[in-house]
């Protein structure tokens, strides 16, 4: 039993716990008005709208292919319900990433450009996967809803998980209303995602220090509030310290992956790709260019 992780994972909105035999991580279970199939279906509908509001790289783009392959590797170590995970890259110059209920994970191009190793990028993605695993978004809606459940889920993409200026723009494009800031991930949820993400990273064979390293890099470069990722993923306090303490509880390994040749190649490609500003996204010229992915057809 990984006691420290379990202790933090059970502190917020849980009424019971289920056992994940694959990773031996105890998952918190909150009161949730969504069944897993409903959450999957509604989350996919919201994800489809993201393509209309944000410039998502085509699935054939080499950066998108790499991120999808990295995500599929990490999913093998994500506990809990078998969501239909999928991974995409948004051509944005904001350092950020977000995950929608049901398993759609979007990584901004600037995040890939800022990462210095595959372990760091995998740490960001493991963090987002953890929000999906623990169903943080729909737990928050269920706990704090002021309107119908389905109305609430329709707001998540733009106002809760995308965040930043792009979130405001996406809200306009998706047709959502304002005033749902309470759906943003709180510090307890962020801490839970940090700790579970650390275990996903470790179980996948990566150096788990990649996660705190990425936070440190962007904070050193942009300051505590200078990068949108730090604003939308609030520091619960002593983030590096508690993640490092969790890492110290993990069995030592002779070899842990820090980076790969594939990451180096894709990073070079990503540095040359166009990352749009929020103003360019809002202007909408990219929608007519034919350079970006169209929304997938839903079943």
One Martini backbone bead per residue (centre of mass of N, CA, C, O) as a GRO file, in nm:
protein
  299
    1UNK     BB    1   0.096   0.037   0.023
    2UNK     BB    2   0.049   0.382  -0.058
    3UNK     BB    3   0.001   0.583   0.198
    4UNK     BB    4   0.033   0.876   0.112
    5UNK     BB    5  -0.154   0.875  -0.128
    6UNK     BB    6  -0.407   0.772   0.012
    7UNK     BB    7  -0.437   1.002   0.216
    8UNK     BB    8  -0.488   1.223  -0.012
    9UNK     BB    9  -0.720   1.076  -0.180
   10UNK     BB   10  -0.933   1.080   0.091
   11UNK     BB   11  -1.005   1.401   0.161
   12UNK     BB   12  -1.221   1.428  -0.087
   13UNK     BB   13  -1.531   1.365  -0.179
   14UNK     BB   14  -1.588   1.080  -0.013
   15UNK     BB   15  -1.772   0.763   0.049
   16UNK     BB   16  -1.568   0.571  -0.096
   17UNK     BB   17  -1.381   0.271  -0.213
   18UNK     BB   18  -1.170   0.147  -0.469
   19UNK     BB   19  -0.994  -0.117  -0.623
   20UNK     BB   20  -0.676  -0.127  -0.790
   21UNK     BB   21  -0.499  -0.396  -0.893
   22UNK     BB   22  -0.285  -0.285  -1.094
   23UNK     BB   23  -0.168  -0.039  -0.874
   24UNK     BB   24  -0.258  -0.011  -0.572
   25UNK     BB   25  -0.482   0.216  -0.581
   26UNK     BB   26  -0.678   0.430  -0.399
   27UNK     BB   27  -0.992   0.547  -0.484
   28UNK     BB   28  -1.188   0.804  -0.498
   29UNK     BB   29  -1.542   0.844  -0.407
   30UNK     BB   30  -1.800   1.029  -0.518
   31UNK     BB   31  -2.064   1.208  -0.558
   32UNK     BB   32  -2.238   1.099  -0.866
   33UNK     BB   33  -2.473   1.168  -1.128
   34UNK     BB   34  -2.289   1.000  -1.313
   35UNK     BB   35  -2.244   0.779  -1.533
   36UNK     BB   36  -2.005   0.656  -1.719
   37UNK     BB   37  -2.154   0.654  -1.996
   38UNK     BB   38  -2.258   0.945  -1.974
   39UNK     BB   39  -1.986   1.083  -1.944
   40UNK     BB   40  -1.870   0.987  -2.208
   41UNK     BB   41  -2.082   1.105  -2.402
   42UNK     BB   42  -2.076   1.404  -2.308
   43UNK     BB   43  -1.770   1.447  -2.336
   44UNK     BB   44  -1.763   1.399  -2.646
   45UNK     BB   45  -1.945   1.636  -2.719
   46UNK     BB   46  -1.760   1.853  -2.609
   47UNK     BB   47  -1.504   1.780  -2.769
   48UNK     BB   48  -1.623   1.839  -3.051
   49UNK     BB   49  -1.646   2.154  -2.992
   50UNK     BB   50  -1.346   2.225  -2.968
   51UNK     BB   51  -1.282   2.217  -3.278
   52UNK     BB   52  -1.454   2.486  -3.332
   53UNK     BB   53  -1.277   2.672  -3.112
   54UNK     BB   54  -1.002   2.511  -3.178
   55UNK     BB   55  -0.667   2.450  -3.288
   56UNK     BB   56  -0.635   2.131  -3.402
   57UNK     BB   57  -0.433   1.909  -3.479
   58UNK     BB   58  -0.376   1.684  -3.685
   59UNK     BB   59  -0.353   1.343  -3.655
   60UNK     BB   60  -0.098   1.339  -3.870
   61UNK     BB   61   0.069   1.493  -3.704
   62UNK     BB   62   0.369   1.431  -3.552
   63UNK     BB   63   0.293   1.551  -3.275
   64UNK     BB   64   0.021   1.406  -3.243
   65UNK     BB   65   0.125   1.119  -3.268
   66UNK     BB   66   0.314   1.125  -3.025
   67UNK     BB   67   0.105   1.200  -2.807
   68UNK     BB   68  -0.074   0.957  -2.852
   69UNK     BB   69   0.141   0.739  -2.787
   70UNK     BB   70   0.204   0.838  -2.503
   71UNK     BB   71  -0.083   0.816  -2.391
   72UNK     BB   72  -0.122   0.509  -2.444
   73UNK     BB   73   0.096   0.428  -2.244
   74UNK     BB   74  -0.024   0.558  -1.983
   75UNK     BB   75  -0.304   0.414  -1.978
   76UNK     BB   76  -0.190   0.134  -1.878
   77UNK     BB   77  -0.160   0.299  -1.572
   78UNK     BB   78  -0.460   0.366  -1.542
   79UNK     BB   79  -0.694   0.361  -1.328
   80UNK     BB   80  -1.001   0.226  -1.342
   81UNK     BB   81  -1.193   0.319  -1.569
   82UNK     BB   82  -1.244   0.247  -1.922
   83UNK     BB   83  -1.178   0.486  -2.096
   84UNK     BB   84  -1.186   0.672  -2.405
   85UNK     BB   85  -0.902   0.760  -2.480
   86UNK     BB   86  -0.764   1.078  -2.600
   87UNK     BB   87  -0.523   1.267  -2.813
   88UNK     BB   88  -0.423   1.621  -2.833
   89UNK     BB   89  -0.332   1.924  -3.022
   90UNK     BB   90  -0.293   2.265  -2.951
   91UNK     BB   91  -0.230   2.569  -3.134
   92UNK     BB   92  -0.085   2.708  -2.863
   93UNK     BB   93   0.093   2.963  -2.662
   94UNK     BB   94  -0.014   2.820  -2.414
   95UNK     BB   95   0.071   2.682  -2.114
   96UNK     BB   96  -0.120   2.383  -2.144
   97UNK     BB   97  -0.383   2.160  -2.012
   98UNK     BB   98  -0.661   1.922  -2.075
   99UNK     BB   99  -0.946   1.741  -1.933
  100UNK     BB  100  -1.217   1.548  -2.010
  101UNK     BB  101  -1.477   1.390  -1.968
  102UNK     BB  102  -1.397   1.051  -2.081
  103UNK     BB  103  -1.071   1.118  -2.200
  104UNK     BB  104  -1.003   1.395  -2.321
  105UNK     BB  105  -0.680   1.512  -2.429
  106UNK     BB  106  -0.517   1.837  -2.414
  107UNK     BB  107  -0.223   1.977  -2.571
  108UNK     BB  108  -0.028   2.231  -2.588
  109UNK     BB  109   0.226   2.331  -2.783
  110UNK     BB  110   0.380   2.499  -2.564
  111UNK     BB  111   0.429   2.257  -2.375
  112UNK     BB  112   0.617   2.100  -2.563
  113UNK     BB  113   0.823   2.331  -2.596
  114UNK     BB  114   0.890   2.351  -2.277
  115UNK     BB  115   0.983   2.083  -2.267
  116UNK     BB  116   1.290   1.877  -2.183
  117UNK     BB  117   1.124   1.602  -2.157
  118UNK     BB  118   0.937   1.320  -2.153
  119UNK     BB  119   0.878   1.312  -1.848
  120UNK     BB  120   0.749   1.592  -1.834
  121UNK     BB  121   0.518   1.544  -2.034
  122UNK     BB  122   0.408   1.290  -1.892
  123UNK     BB  123   0.336   1.441  -1.631
  124UNK     BB  124   0.115   1.619  -1.746
  125UNK     BB  125  -0.059   1.381  -1.857
  126UNK     BB  126  -0.090   1.228  -1.587
  127UNK     BB  127  -0.242   1.450  -1.447
  128UNK     BB  128  -0.487   1.454  -1.641
  129UNK     BB  129  -0.567   1.159  -1.610
  130UNK     BB  130  -0.637   1.184  -1.306
  131UNK     BB  131  -0.890   1.355  -1.340
  132UNK     BB  132  -1.044   1.135  -1.485
  133UNK     BB  133  -1.026   0.900  -1.287
  134UNK     BB  134  -1.155   1.095  -1.042
  135UNK     BB  135  -1.387   1.277  -1.154
  136UNK     BB  136  -1.372   1.586  -1.086
  137UNK     BB  137  -1.576   1.741  -1.261
  138UNK     BB  138  -1.844   1.578  -1.191
  139UNK     BB  139  -1.817   1.610  -0.890
  140UNK     BB  140  -1.844   1.917  -0.888
  141UNK     BB  141  -2.119   1.937  -1.019
  142UNK     BB  142  -2.277   1.765  -0.816
  143UNK     BB  143  -2.204   1.941  -0.562
  144UNK     BB  144  -2.255   2.258  -0.718
  145UNK     BB  145  -2.509   2.274  -0.851
  146UNK     BB  146  -2.758   2.515  -1.010
  147UNK     BB  147  -2.827   2.325  -1.237
  148UNK     BB  148  -2.827   2.115  -1.457
  149UNK     BB  149  -2.622   1.863  -1.528
  150UNK     BB  150  -2.604   1.901  -1.841
  151UNK     BB  151  -2.536   2.192  -1.837
  152UNK     BB  152  -2.273   2.171  -1.680
  153UNK     BB  153  -2.112   1.993  -1.883
  154UNK     BB  154  -2.127   2.211  -2.119
  155UNK     BB  155  -1.902   2.402  -1.958
  156UNK     BB  156  -1.624   2.269  -1.910
  157UNK     BB  157  -1.433   2.322  -2.145
  158UNK     BB  158  -1.415   2.642  -2.114
  159UNK     BB  159  -1.437   2.701  -1.775
  160UNK     BB  160  -1.262   2.461  -1.633
  161UNK     BB  161  -1.023   2.313  -1.824
  162UNK     BB  162  -0.896   2.515  -2.013
  163UNK     BB  163  -0.875   2.803  -1.965
  164UNK     BB  164  -0.808   3.107  -1.988
  165UNK     BB  165  -0.833   3.269  -2.281
  166UNK     BB  166  -0.928   3.019  -2.437
  167UNK     BB  167  -1.173   2.965  -2.260
  168UNK     BB  168  -1.325   3.222  -2.334
  169UNK     BB  169  -1.336   3.163  -2.637
  170UNK     BB  170  -1.471   2.885  -2.625
  171UNK     BB  171  -1.729   2.982  -2.487
  172UNK     BB  172  -1.825   3.142  -2.730
  173UNK     BB  173  -1.819   2.906  -2.941
  174UNK     BB  174  -2.007   2.704  -2.768
  175UNK     BB  175  -2.222   2.878  -2.590
  176UNK     BB  176  -2.153   2.969  -2.310
  177UNK     BB  177  -2.166   3.057  -1.981
  178UNK     BB  178  -2.117   3.239  -1.714
  179UNK     BB  179  -2.025   3.166  -1.369
  180UNK     BB  180  -1.826   2.873  -1.337
  181UNK     BB  181  -1.563   2.875  -1.145
  182UNK     BB  182  -1.627   2.631  -0.947
  183UNK     BB  183  -1.510   2.414  -1.169
  184UNK     BB  184  -1.249   2.448  -1.088
  185UNK     BB  185  -0.967   2.327  -0.980
  186UNK     BB  186  -0.858   2.249  -0.687
  187UNK     BB  187  -0.605   2.188  -0.468
  188UNK     BB  188  -0.684   1.901  -0.395
  189UNK     BB  189  -0.708   1.795  -0.684
  190UNK     BB  190  -0.418   1.865  -0.763
  191UNK     BB  191  -0.282   1.681  -0.558
  192UNK     BB  192  -0.403   1.419  -0.652
  193UNK     BB  193  -0.290   1.440  -0.945
  194UNK     BB  194   0.005   1.450  -0.871
  195UNK     BB  195   0.022   1.172  -0.723
  196UNK     BB  196  -0.098   0.989  -0.938
  197UNK     BB  197   0.089   1.083  -1.167
  198UNK     BB  198   0.346   0.976  -1.036
  199UNK     BB  199   0.262   0.675  -1.056
  200UNK     BB  200   0.221   0.658  -1.357
  201UNK     BB  201   0.508   0.737  -1.430
  202UNK     BB  202   0.650   0.508  -1.281
  203UNK     BB  203   0.494   0.261  -1.406
  204UNK     BB  204   0.596   0.354  -1.707
  205UNK     BB  205   0.926   0.416  -1.651
  206UNK     BB  206   0.962   0.693  -1.534
  207UNK     BB  207   1.081   0.979  -1.415
  208UNK     BB  208   0.899   1.133  -1.163
  209UNK     BB  209   1.058   1.414  -1.164
  210UNK     BB  210   0.924   1.543  -1.415
  211UNK     BB  211   0.692   1.691  -1.284
  212UNK     BB  212   0.834   1.904  -1.097
  213UNK     BB  213   1.022   2.012  -1.318
  214UNK     BB  214   0.809   2.153  -1.490
  215UNK     BB  215   0.710   2.352  -1.280
  216UNK     BB  216   0.989   2.483  -1.234
  217UNK     BB  217   1.047   2.584  -1.516
  218UNK     BB  218   0.795   2.773  -1.557
  219UNK     BB  219   0.839   2.939  -1.301
  220UNK     BB  220   1.125   3.045  -1.371
  221UNK     BB  221   1.033   3.179  -1.648
  222UNK     BB  222   0.729   3.319  -1.545
  223UNK     BB  223   0.639   3.263  -1.278
  224UNK     BB  224   0.377   3.194  -1.073
  225UNK     BB  225   0.166   3.365  -1.297
  226UNK     BB  226   0.282   3.355  -1.607
  227UNK     BB  227   0.149   3.078  -1.648
  228UNK     BB  228  -0.143   2.924  -1.720
  229UNK     BB  229  -0.093   2.654  -1.582
  230UNK     BB  230  -0.058   2.777  -1.292
  231UNK     BB  231  -0.344   2.900  -1.280
  232UNK     BB  232  -0.514   2.626  -1.356
  233UNK     BB  233  -0.284   2.482  -1.152
  234UNK     BB  234  -0.287   2.508  -0.846
  235UNK     BB  235  -0.087   2.540  -0.578
  236UNK     BB  236  -0.109   2.361  -0.278
  237UNK     BB  237   0.174   2.345  -0.171
  238UNK     BB  238   0.469   2.213  -0.184
  239UNK     BB  239   0.491   2.041  -0.446
  240UNK     BB  240   0.782   1.935  -0.459
  241UNK     BB  241   0.788   1.809  -0.176
  242UNK     BB  242   0.546   1.601  -0.194
  243UNK     BB  243   0.645   1.456  -0.446
  244UNK     BB  244   0.923   1.375  -0.338
  245UNK     BB  245   0.811   1.212  -0.100
  246UNK     BB  246   0.662   1.006  -0.277
  247UNK     BB  247   0.907   0.904  -0.436
  248UNK     BB  248   1.057   0.791  -0.178
  249UNK     BB  249   0.837   0.541  -0.155
  250UNK     BB  250   0.955   0.419  -0.399
  251UNK     BB  251   1.095   0.183  -0.559
  252UNK     BB  252   1.388   0.131  -0.676
  253UNK     BB  253   1.554   0.195  -0.994
  254UNK     BB  254   1.793   0.145  -1.234
  255UNK     BB  255   1.575   0.238  -1.462
  256UNK     BB  256   1.481   0.561  -1.601
  257UNK     BB  257   1.299   0.756  -1.800
  258UNK     BB  258   1.361   1.075  -1.935
  259UNK     BB  259   1.433   1.031  -2.246
  260UNK     BB  260   1.405   1.055  -2.612
  261UNK     BB  261   1.443   1.057  -2.946
  262UNK     BB  262   1.150   1.117  -3.011
  263UNK     BB  263   1.130   1.376  -2.850
  264UNK     BB  264   1.353   1.534  -2.990
  265UNK     BB  265   1.226   1.533  -3.270
  266UNK     BB  266   0.948   1.658  -3.193
  267UNK     BB  267   1.052   1.912  -3.060
  268UNK     BB  268   1.176   2.031  -3.317
  269UNK     BB  269   0.907   2.044  -3.467
  270UNK     BB  270   0.746   2.216  -3.261
  271UNK     BB  271   0.932   2.473  -3.278
  272UNK     BB  272   0.823   2.518  -3.594
  273UNK     BB  273   0.548   2.554  -3.509
  274UNK     BB  274   0.243   2.712  -3.497
  275UNK     BB  275   0.151   2.930  -3.234
  276UNK     BB  276  -0.131   3.059  -3.124
  277UNK     BB  277  -0.289   3.315  -3.025
  278UNK     BB  278  -0.568   3.426  -2.876
  279UNK     BB  279  -0.628   3.634  -3.095
  280UNK     BB  280  -0.612   3.437  -3.337
  281UNK     BB  281  -0.829   3.248  -3.244
  282UNK     BB  282  -1.059   3.461  -3.232
  283UNK     BB  283  -1.050   3.553  -3.534
  284UNK     BB  284  -1.065   3.262  -3.718
  285UNK     BB  285  -0.881   3.204  -3.974
  286UNK     BB  286  -0.810   2.897  -3.919
  287UNK     BB  287  -1.091   2.777  -4.015
  288UNK     BB  288  -1.013   2.834  -4.338
  289UNK     BB  289  -0.732   2.672  -4.389
  290UNK     BB  290  -0.732   2.342  -4.339
  291UNK     BB  291  -0.504   2.269  -4.096
  292UNK     BB  292  -0.731   2.142  -3.914
  293UNK     BB  293  -0.915   1.956  -3.718
  294UNK     BB  294  -1.197   1.786  -3.725
  295UNK     BB  295  -1.464   1.672  -3.601
  296UNK     BB  296  -1.570   1.395  -3.491
  297UNK     BB  297  -1.772   1.134  -3.531
  298UNK     BB  298  -2.051   1.033  -3.374
  299UNK     BB  299  -2.240   0.758  -3.258
   0.00000   0.00000   0.00000
